[in-house]
């Protein structure tokens, strides 16, 4: 039996379980049961189906055969939509899921987005993940897609994230979700937000996941969600954490030119760009539990596995423990960690083109329409201890500081490209790009 036939049989098995579950739900409706009773039937059927799969022949495959199947599948299904087969294998049972977690690498090392948890992990070091954003002005929504080909204007892409804009009296908010259909903060699809000041010159990125270097997060960065939603699910975290700040310089002279922006990434240390540097992330035990809970509420249906991947519940990050004493609900790290400088990004300065009479940046063909929203972000050089005196020449910036970490630009009406790389994650890059959509009267 080939590994493709094994994957096909697994999908067929889930389809059979799905049909049986649909019949149970129909019986519940016909007998006039309440909505809660139907949910109990569905949850009971999901647990029963999981028990059936756990005790089936698929869960009892020899480890050598299972490893060979997933390794060959991981190597052959390198791009979406065929990569959904890898997600299907991880949804079989705990044994398959543990094997997938061991074999499938993070985007930082493999350059591929597989599971929704990858959206909060750093991008690849040796290249950029190419995405695009579609804006819908009528509904004030912004959807992020993974590019599947070079034809951005005609492809549908692989859906990643969605954001909805809310205009308030003193600020503007963009709430970010893992589903385009769920835009409620009480939903487990809610993973963070972006909030601006009155002038639209300063933005704060909030995450429902507490950062690992919590010492860099101020007490004011923790805000309660109970004041903004009528009903908060007990499974969801009641707080959000400030992980980054985006600021645009005021244009006091009124001169025309590109925007100047700076991003302070509190959850990413500046040392992450140095040789051997890394971005703090969850321990392996936390990631293992995160992947398990991703499939905890999955519907055993062929469409949910093959089309929607898995449900990414942000509530599983609410109980992440950070080593060190706790003060005021925040964890204090070691003295060295508390002094770690955050990574600062700045927009790459464009050059003035005399013939075209405009400011230009080299987007390498990924941006085709001139717009004040277009930008490229690079790491800002920070003076280290023992900086040279004015009489001594400053050393050239390291190569990592010359690389474009995030670029964003317009390609058509309501269509924008977004390319990001290490150390940013897709969630962080998307939130930074959302700040460019907001009106900035004081900067233009």
Short mmCIF file of C-alpha atoms in Angstrom, two decimals:
data_model
loop_
_atom_site.label_atom_id
_atom_site.label_comp_id
_atom_site.label_asym_id
_atom_site.label_seq_id
_atom_site.Cartn_x
_atom_site.Cartn_y
_atom_site.Cartn_z
CA UNK A 1 0.00 0.00 0.00
CA UNK A 2 1.48 3.36 -1.04
CA UNK A 3 1.53 6.37 1.26
CA UNK A 4 -0.92 8.20 -1.02
CA UNK A 5 -3.44 5.38 -0.73
CA UNK A 6 -3.05 5.52 3.05
CA UNK A 7 -3.83 9.25 3.03
CA UNK A 8 -6.81 8.66 0.73
CA UNK A 9 -8.19 5.95 3.01
CA UNK A 10 -7.78 8.25 6.01
CA UNK A 11 -9.81 10.95 4.26
CA UNK A 12 -12.49 8.44 3.31
CA UNK A 13 -12.69 7.30 6.89
CA UNK A 14 -13.28 10.85 8.08
CA UNK A 15 -15.96 11.28 5.42
CA UNK A 16 -17.82 8.26 6.77
CA UNK A 17 -17.65 9.63 10.30
CA UNK A 18 -18.90 12.98 9.01
CA UNK A 19 -21.97 11.45 7.37
CA UNK A 20 -22.84 9.58 10.54
CA UNK A 21 -22.49 12.78 12.59
CA UNK A 22 -24.72 14.70 10.20
CA UNK A 23 -27.47 12.10 10.59
CA UNK A 24 -27.28 12.41 14.40
CA UNK A 25 -27.67 16.19 14.20
CA UNK A 26 -30.64 15.87 11.84
CA UNK A 27 -32.38 13.50 14.25
CA UNK A 28 -31.86 15.98 17.06
CA UNK A 29 -33.52 18.76 15.05
CA UNK A 30 -36.45 16.60 13.97
CA UNK A 31 -37.25 15.66 17.54
CA UNK A 32 -37.45 19.32 18.48
CA UNK A 33 -34.45 19.35 20.73
CA UNK A 34 -32.98 22.65 21.84
CA UNK A 35 -29.90 24.23 20.36
CA UNK A 36 -27.81 23.26 23.38
CA UNK A 37 -28.94 19.64 23.10
CA UNK A 38 -27.82 19.54 19.51
CA UNK A 39 -24.40 20.83 20.56
CA UNK A 40 -24.22 18.10 23.21
CA UNK A 41 -24.99 15.50 20.55
CA UNK A 42 -22.32 16.94 18.29
CA UNK A 43 -19.70 17.06 21.04
CA UNK A 44 -20.55 13.53 22.11
CA UNK A 45 -20.30 12.29 18.56
CA UNK A 46 -16.94 14.05 18.08
CA UNK A 47 -15.57 12.38 21.20
CA UNK A 48 -16.94 9.02 20.09
CA UNK A 49 -15.45 9.45 16.63
CA UNK A 50 -12.09 10.36 18.14
CA UNK A 51 -12.21 7.22 20.28
CA UNK A 52 -13.01 5.12 17.21
CA UNK A 53 -10.04 6.52 15.30
CA UNK A 54 -7.73 6.19 18.33
CA UNK A 55 -8.49 2.48 18.55
CA UNK A 56 -8.47 1.86 14.80
CA UNK A 57 -5.73 0.34 12.69
CA UNK A 58 -4.47 3.81 11.72
CA UNK A 59 -3.46 4.59 15.30
CA UNK A 60 -1.64 1.27 15.56
CA UNK A 61 0.60 1.58 12.53
CA UNK A 62 4.23 0.61 13.20
CA UNK A 63 6.24 3.75 14.04
CA UNK A 64 8.71 3.08 11.24
CA UNK A 65 5.95 2.89 8.64
CA UNK A 66 4.17 5.95 10.04
CA UNK A 67 7.38 7.97 9.98
CA UNK A 68 8.09 6.95 6.40
CA UNK A 69 4.57 7.90 5.30
CA UNK A 70 4.65 11.36 6.87
CA UNK A 71 8.22 12.10 5.79
CA UNK A 72 7.43 11.27 2.18
CA UNK A 73 4.18 13.22 2.36
CA UNK A 74 5.96 16.23 3.86
CA UNK A 75 8.55 16.15 1.08
CA UNK A 76 6.07 15.73 -1.79
CA UNK A 77 3.24 18.04 -0.68
CA UNK A 78 5.35 21.18 -0.40
CA UNK A 79 2.75 23.78 -1.43
CA UNK A 80 -0.93 24.45 -0.95
CA UNK A 81 -3.51 23.19 -1.76
CA UNK A 82 -1.86 19.74 -1.78
CA UNK A 83 -0.29 20.50 1.62
CA UNK A 84 -3.71 20.04 3.20
CA UNK A 85 -2.90 16.31 3.20
CA UNK A 86 -0.27 16.97 5.87
CA UNK A 87 -2.93 18.67 7.99
CA UNK A 88 -5.24 15.70 7.43
CA UNK A 89 -2.56 13.33 8.76
CA UNK A 90 -2.11 15.45 11.89
CA UNK A 91 -5.86 15.23 12.53
CA UNK A 92 -6.00 11.42 12.60
CA UNK A 93 -5.06 10.80 16.23
CA UNK A 94 -2.52 11.76 18.87
CA UNK A 95 0.08 9.32 17.55
CA UNK A 96 -0.06 10.79 14.06
CA UNK A 97 -0.13 14.30 15.49
CA UNK A 98 3.01 13.74 17.56
CA UNK A 99 4.78 12.34 14.53
CA UNK A 100 3.75 15.34 12.41
CA UNK A 101 4.96 17.73 15.08
CA UNK A 102 8.33 15.99 15.06
CA UNK A 103 8.73 15.95 11.27
CA UNK A 104 7.05 19.17 10.10
CA UNK A 105 9.36 22.08 10.87
CA UNK A 106 8.54 25.68 11.75
CA UNK A 107 8.42 28.31 8.96
CA UNK A 108 11.77 29.63 10.21
CA UNK A 109 13.49 26.45 9.04
CA UNK A 110 11.26 25.08 6.26
CA UNK A 111 9.81 28.31 4.83
CA UNK A 112 6.30 26.82 4.68
CA UNK A 113 3.06 27.57 6.52
CA UNK A 114 1.30 24.35 7.48
CA UNK A 115 -0.70 24.69 10.69
CA UNK A 116 -2.41 27.87 11.95
CA UNK A 117 0.08 28.01 14.82
CA UNK A 118 2.66 28.83 12.12
CA UNK A 119 1.06 32.27 11.78
CA UNK A 120 2.56 33.29 15.13
CA UNK A 121 5.97 31.80 14.48
CA UNK A 122 8.88 33.66 12.82
CA UNK A 123 9.19 33.56 9.06
CA UNK A 124 12.07 31.95 7.15
CA UNK A 125 15.63 33.21 7.50
CA UNK A 126 16.72 32.50 3.94
CA UNK A 127 13.81 34.03 2.07
CA UNK A 128 10.43 35.70 2.34
CA UNK A 129 6.91 34.29 2.50
CA UNK A 130 4.84 36.04 -0.16
CA UNK A 131 1.28 37.01 0.72
CA UNK A 132 -1.33 39.49 -0.45
CA UNK A 133 -4.12 41.48 1.23
CA UNK A 134 -7.59 42.08 -0.18
CA UNK A 135 -9.48 45.09 1.10
CA UNK A 136 -13.27 45.38 1.12
CA UNK A 137 -14.25 49.00 1.77
CA UNK A 138 -17.96 48.19 1.97
CA UNK A 139 -17.52 45.89 4.97
CA UNK A 140 -14.27 47.42 6.32
CA UNK A 141 -12.57 44.03 6.23
CA UNK A 142 -9.05 43.00 5.22
CA UNK A 143 -8.17 39.41 4.36
CA UNK A 144 -4.64 38.01 4.22
CA UNK A 145 -3.86 35.22 1.75
CA UNK A 146 -0.81 33.12 1.00
CA UNK A 147 0.39 33.49 -2.59
CA UNK A 148 0.14 30.22 -4.50
CA UNK A 149 1.55 31.57 -7.75
CA UNK A 150 3.14 34.68 -9.22
CA UNK A 151 -0.19 35.81 -10.74
CA UNK A 152 -1.43 37.71 -7.70
CA UNK A 153 -4.24 39.52 -9.51
CA UNK A 154 -6.00 36.35 -10.71
CA UNK A 155 -5.34 33.78 -7.99
CA UNK A 156 -7.54 33.16 -4.98
CA UNK A 157 -4.71 32.21 -2.61
CA UNK A 158 -4.76 30.32 0.67
CA UNK A 159 -6.66 32.20 3.39
CA UNK A 160 -4.61 32.99 6.49
CA UNK A 161 -6.05 35.87 8.56
CA UNK A 162 -8.86 38.41 8.56
CA UNK A 163 -9.21 41.84 10.15
CA UNK A 164 -12.17 44.15 10.65
CA UNK A 165 -11.92 47.91 11.13
CA UNK A 166 -13.92 49.75 13.80
CA UNK A 167 -13.99 53.55 14.02
CA UNK A 168 -14.41 54.91 17.53
CA UNK A 169 -14.56 58.42 18.93
CA UNK A 170 -10.93 58.59 20.01
CA UNK A 171 -9.25 55.78 18.08
CA UNK A 172 -9.48 53.20 15.33
CA UNK A 173 -9.28 49.48 15.99
CA UNK A 174 -8.54 46.53 13.75
CA UNK A 175 -9.51 43.20 15.29
CA UNK A 176 -7.71 40.18 13.83
CA UNK A 177 -9.22 36.71 13.47
CA UNK A 178 -8.30 33.32 12.09
CA UNK A 179 -11.61 33.08 10.26
CA UNK A 180 -13.31 35.44 7.83
CA UNK A 181 -16.73 34.33 9.12
CA UNK A 182 -16.11 34.95 12.82
CA UNK A 183 -15.61 38.60 13.80
CA UNK A 184 -16.63 38.50 17.47
CA UNK A 185 -14.12 38.91 20.28
CA UNK A 186 -15.91 36.22 22.24
CA UNK A 187 -14.99 33.76 19.49
CA UNK A 188 -11.97 31.48 19.81
CA UNK A 189 -10.90 32.79 16.39
CA UNK A 190 -9.93 36.16 17.91
CA UNK A 191 -6.13 36.39 18.27
CA UNK A 192 -5.26 40.10 18.57
CA UNK A 193 -5.90 43.68 17.53
CA UNK A 194 -4.33 46.94 16.40
CA UNK A 195 -5.34 50.25 18.02
CA UNK A 196 -4.44 53.79 16.92
CA UNK A 197 -4.42 57.16 18.63
CA UNK A 198 -6.67 60.05 17.67
CA UNK A 199 -4.36 61.38 14.91
CA UNK A 200 -3.58 57.99 13.47
CA UNK A 201 0.16 58.47 14.04
CA UNK A 202 0.75 55.88 16.75
CA UNK A 203 -0.46 52.29 16.85
CA UNK A 204 -0.20 49.51 19.42
CA UNK A 205 -0.34 45.82 18.49
CA UNK A 206 -2.03 43.59 21.06
CA UNK A 207 -1.83 39.82 21.23
CA UNK A 208 -3.99 37.39 23.19
CA UNK A 209 -0.86 35.33 23.72
CA UNK A 210 1.42 36.62 26.51
CA UNK A 211 4.93 37.09 25.12
CA UNK A 212 7.70 34.93 26.49
CA UNK A 213 9.85 37.95 27.37
CA UNK A 214 7.08 39.38 29.56
CA UNK A 215 9.56 41.65 31.33
CA UNK A 216 9.55 43.91 28.27
CA UNK A 217 5.78 44.37 28.45
CA UNK A 218 4.55 47.19 30.61
CA UNK A 219 1.64 46.81 33.00
CA UNK A 220 -0.41 49.22 30.89
CA UNK A 221 0.01 46.89 27.93
CA UNK A 222 -2.44 44.48 29.50
CA UNK A 223 -6.02 45.49 28.77
CA UNK A 224 -9.25 43.79 29.66
CA UNK A 225 -11.67 42.70 26.95
CA UNK A 226 -14.74 42.64 29.18
CA UNK A 227 -15.44 46.32 28.52
CA UNK A 228 -15.71 45.78 24.76
CA UNK A 229 -17.68 42.56 24.40
CA UNK A 230 -21.04 41.70 25.88
CA UNK A 231 -20.16 38.06 26.32
CA UNK A 232 -16.73 36.55 26.75
CA UNK A 233 -16.31 32.81 26.45
CA UNK A 234 -14.74 31.24 29.57
CA UNK A 235 -12.39 29.36 27.23
CA UNK A 236 -10.92 32.58 25.85
CA UNK A 237 -8.34 34.82 27.51
CA UNK A 238 -9.74 37.97 29.13
CA UNK A 239 -6.61 40.03 28.48
CA UNK A 240 -4.48 41.22 25.62
CA UNK A 241 -0.80 42.08 25.76
CA UNK A 242 1.04 44.89 24.02
CA UNK A 243 3.77 43.34 21.87
CA UNK A 244 4.72 46.17 19.48
CA UNK A 245 4.29 49.86 18.72
CA UNK A 246 4.16 51.47 15.29
CA UNK A 247 4.67 55.23 14.97
CA UNK A 248 4.60 57.64 12.03
CA UNK A 249 6.52 60.89 12.19
CA UNK A 250 4.53 64.12 12.05
CA UNK A 251 4.87 66.14 8.87
CA UNK A 252 5.01 69.56 10.49
CA UNK A 253 6.34 71.31 7.37
CA UNK A 254 3.67 69.90 5.08
CA UNK A 255 6.23 68.79 2.48
CA UNK A 256 5.28 65.98 0.15
CA UNK A 257 7.19 62.75 0.48
CA UNK A 258 7.05 59.18 1.76
CA UNK A 259 5.91 58.41 5.26
CA UNK A 260 8.48 57.80 7.96
CA UNK A 261 7.62 54.96 10.30
CA UNK A 262 9.27 53.15 13.18
CA UNK A 263 8.27 49.85 14.77
CA UNK A 264 9.38 48.83 18.27
CA UNK A 265 8.93 45.06 18.59
CA UNK A 266 8.79 44.49 22.36
CA UNK A 267 8.40 40.72 21.96
CA UNK A 268 11.47 40.39 19.67
CA UNK A 269 14.96 41.15 21.08
CA UNK A 270 17.44 43.05 18.96
CA UNK A 271 19.88 40.18 19.44
CA UNK A 272 17.65 37.95 17.29
CA UNK A 273 19.42 39.32 14.20
CA UNK A 274 22.88 38.60 15.54
CA UNK A 275 24.76 35.39 14.84
CA UNK A 276 23.11 32.62 16.81
CA UNK A 277 20.23 34.88 17.85
CA UNK A 278 16.71 33.52 18.19
CA UNK A 279 13.20 34.79 18.81
CA UNK A 280 11.73 33.67 22.18
CA UNK A 281 8.91 31.24 21.67
CA UNK A 282 6.98 28.63 23.63
CA UNK A 283 8.61 25.57 25.06
CA UNK A 284 8.14 22.27 23.27
CA UNK A 285 5.63 21.12 25.88
CA UNK A 286 3.48 24.21 25.27
CA UNK A 287 3.63 23.78 21.50
CA UNK A 288 2.67 20.14 21.85
CA UNK A 289 -0.38 21.09 23.90
CA UNK A 290 -1.20 23.86 21.44
CA UNK A 291 -1.25 21.46 18.51
CA UNK A 292 -3.34 18.97 20.47
CA UNK A 293 -5.94 21.59 21.34
CA UNK A 294 -6.01 22.79 17.75
CA UNK A 295 -7.70 19.50 16.88
CA UNK A 296 -9.73 19.33 20.07
CA UNK A 297 -12.84 20.92 18.53
CA UNK A 298 -12.31 19.87 14.93
CA UNK A 299 -15.31 18.49 13.12
CA UNK A 300 -14.65 15.05 11.71
CA UNK A 301 -15.69 15.98 8.21
CA UNK A 302 -13.85 15.88 4.94
CA UNK A 303 -14.58 19.54 4.21
CA UNK A 304 -13.32 20.77 7.57
CA UNK A 305 -10.06 18.88 7.23
CA UNK A 306 -9.36 19.50 3.57
CA UNK A 307 -10.66 23.04 3.17
CA UNK A 308 -10.54 24.82 6.50
CA UNK A 309 -7.50 23.05 7.90
CA UNK A 310 -7.76 23.23 11.68
CA UNK A 311 -9.30 25.56 14.18
CA UNK A 312 -6.72 27.69 15.91
CA UNK A 313 -7.94 28.53 19.39
CA UNK A 314 -6.15 31.43 21.01
CA UNK A 315 -7.43 30.32 24.41
CA UNK A 316 -4.73 27.69 24.68
CA UNK A 317 -2.14 30.43 25.19
CA UNK A 318 -3.85 31.79 28.29
CA UNK A 319 -2.17 29.33 30.64
CA UNK A 320 1.39 29.68 29.36
CA UNK A 321 3.69 29.85 32.35
CA UNK A 322 6.83 31.92 32.20
CA UNK A 323 9.60 31.07 34.61
CA UNK A 324 10.40 33.70 37.19
CA UNK A 325 8.52 35.58 39.90
CA UNK A 326 5.19 37.22 39.20
CA UNK A 327 4.52 40.84 40.04
CA UNK A 328 1.20 42.45 39.25
CA UNK A 329 0.21 39.63 36.93
CA UNK A 330 3.38 40.00 34.87
CA UNK A 331 6.38 37.70 34.89
CA UNK A 332 9.80 39.07 35.64
CA UNK A 333 12.69 37.42 33.85
CA UNK A 334 16.35 37.36 34.75
CA UNK A 335 18.25 40.60 34.97
CA UNK A 336 19.87 39.99 31.58
CA UNK A 337 16.55 39.29 29.89
CA UNK A 338 14.88 42.33 31.44
CA UNK A 339 17.61 44.53 29.97
CA UNK A 340 17.28 43.03 26.48
CA UNK A 341 16.73 45.77 23.93
CA UNK A 342 13.74 45.30 21.64
CA UNK A 343 14.12 45.10 17.90
CA UNK A 344 13.45 48.41 16.14
CA UNK A 345 12.38 48.52 12.49
CA UNK A 346 12.38 51.61 10.31
CA UNK A 347 11.22 52.21 6.78
CA UNK A 348 13.89 52.06 4.11
CA UNK A 349 14.56 55.52 2.71
CA UNK A 350 13.49 55.80 -0.95
CA UNK A 351 15.48 57.63 -3.61
CA UNK A 352 14.24 60.47 -5.77
CA UNK A 353 14.00 59.58 -9.46
CA UNK A 354 14.71 62.64 -11.58
CA UNK A 355 13.15 61.32 -14.77
CA UNK A 356 10.00 60.02 -13.16
CA UNK A 357 9.86 62.87 -10.63
CA UNK A 358 8.82 60.58 -7.80
CA UNK A 359 10.18 58.61 -4.85
CA UNK A 360 11.20 55.06 -5.77
CA UNK A 361 11.97 51.81 -3.98
CA UNK A 362 13.03 48.51 -5.50
CA UNK A 363 10.23 46.05 -4.72
CA UNK A 364 11.58 43.53 -7.26
CA UNK A 365 8.34 43.46 -9.21
CA UNK A 366 6.07 42.76 -6.25
CA UNK A 367 4.60 46.30 -6.20
CA UNK A 368 3.30 47.94 -9.38
CA UNK A 369 1.16 50.91 -8.29
CA UNK A 370 2.56 54.06 -6.68
CA UNK A 371 1.02 54.73 -3.30
CA UNK A 372 1.92 56.54 -0.09
CA UNK A 373 1.09 53.28 1.69
CA UNK A 374 4.02 51.41 0.11
CA UNK A 375 6.96 50.74 2.42
CA UNK A 376 9.92 48.48 3.18
CA UNK A 377 11.09 47.84 6.73
CA UNK A 378 14.68 47.10 7.73
CA UNK A 379 16.32 46.74 11.12
CA UNK A 380 17.49 50.02 12.60
CA UNK A 381 21.12 50.14 13.68
CA UNK A 382 21.38 50.64 17.42
CA UNK A 383 24.51 51.94 19.17
CA UNK A 384 25.99 49.30 21.41
CA UNK A 385 27.89 49.76 24.63
CA UNK A 386 31.24 51.39 24.05
CA UNK A 387 30.12 53.15 20.86
CA UNK A 388 32.86 54.91 18.89
CA UNK A 389 33.53 58.56 19.55
CA UNK A 390 32.76 61.18 16.87
CA UNK A 391 36.43 61.12 15.82
CA UNK A 392 36.23 57.40 15.11
CA UNK A 393 34.32 56.16 12.06
CA UNK A 394 31.23 54.13 12.82
CA UNK A 395 31.41 50.48 11.69
CA UNK A 396 29.21 49.50 8.75
CA UNK A 397 25.88 47.91 9.67
CA UNK A 398 25.82 44.10 9.74
CA UNK A 399 24.40 42.34 6.67
CA UNK A 400 21.24 41.30 8.52
CA UNK A 401 20.32 44.97 8.97
CA UNK A 402 20.34 45.56 5.22
CA UNK A 403 17.79 42.85 4.47
CA UNK A 404 14.18 43.88 3.95
CA UNK A 405 12.23 42.21 6.75
CA UNK A 406 8.78 43.37 5.62
CA UNK A 407 7.59 45.00 2.43
CA UNK A 408 4.07 46.11 1.58
CA UNK A 409 2.71 47.75 -1.54
CA UNK A 410 -0.19 48.23 -3.90
CA UNK A 411 -0.71 46.19 -7.06
CA UNK A 412 -4.35 47.03 -7.93
CA UNK A 413 -7.44 48.62 -6.49
CA UNK A 414 -7.97 47.14 -3.01
CA UNK A 415 -5.15 44.64 -3.62
CA UNK A 416 -1.79 44.78 -1.84
CA UNK A 417 1.19 42.44 -1.53
CA UNK A 418 2.85 41.62 1.80
CA UNK A 419 6.20 39.79 1.99
CA UNK A 420 7.73 39.04 5.38
CA UNK A 421 10.65 37.07 6.76
CA UNK A 422 12.45 36.30 10.02
CA UNK A 423 12.12 37.52 12.76
CA UNK A 424 8.53 38.69 12.11
CA UNK A 425 5.55 36.35 12.12
CA UNK A 426 2.59 36.56 9.76
CA UNK A 427 0.40 37.96 12.54
CA UNK A 428 2.89 40.71 13.40
CA UNK A 429 3.51 41.59 9.75
CA UNK A 430 -0.23 41.74 9.02
CA UNK A 431 -0.84 44.05 11.99
CA UNK A 432 1.96 46.40 10.88
CA UNK A 433 0.53 46.55 7.36
CA UNK A 434 -2.93 47.34 8.71
CA UNK A 435 -1.51 50.51 10.27
CA UNK A 436 -0.66 51.76 6.76
CA UNK A 437 -4.33 51.65 5.72
CA UNK A 438 -5.44 54.11 8.37
CA UNK A 439 -5.75 57.82 7.47
CA UNK A 440 -2.90 59.96 8.78
CA UNK A 441 -3.79 63.61 8.34
CA UNK A 442 -0.81 64.78 10.39
CA UNK A 443 1.70 62.82 8.31
CA UNK A 444 0.70 63.70 4.75
#
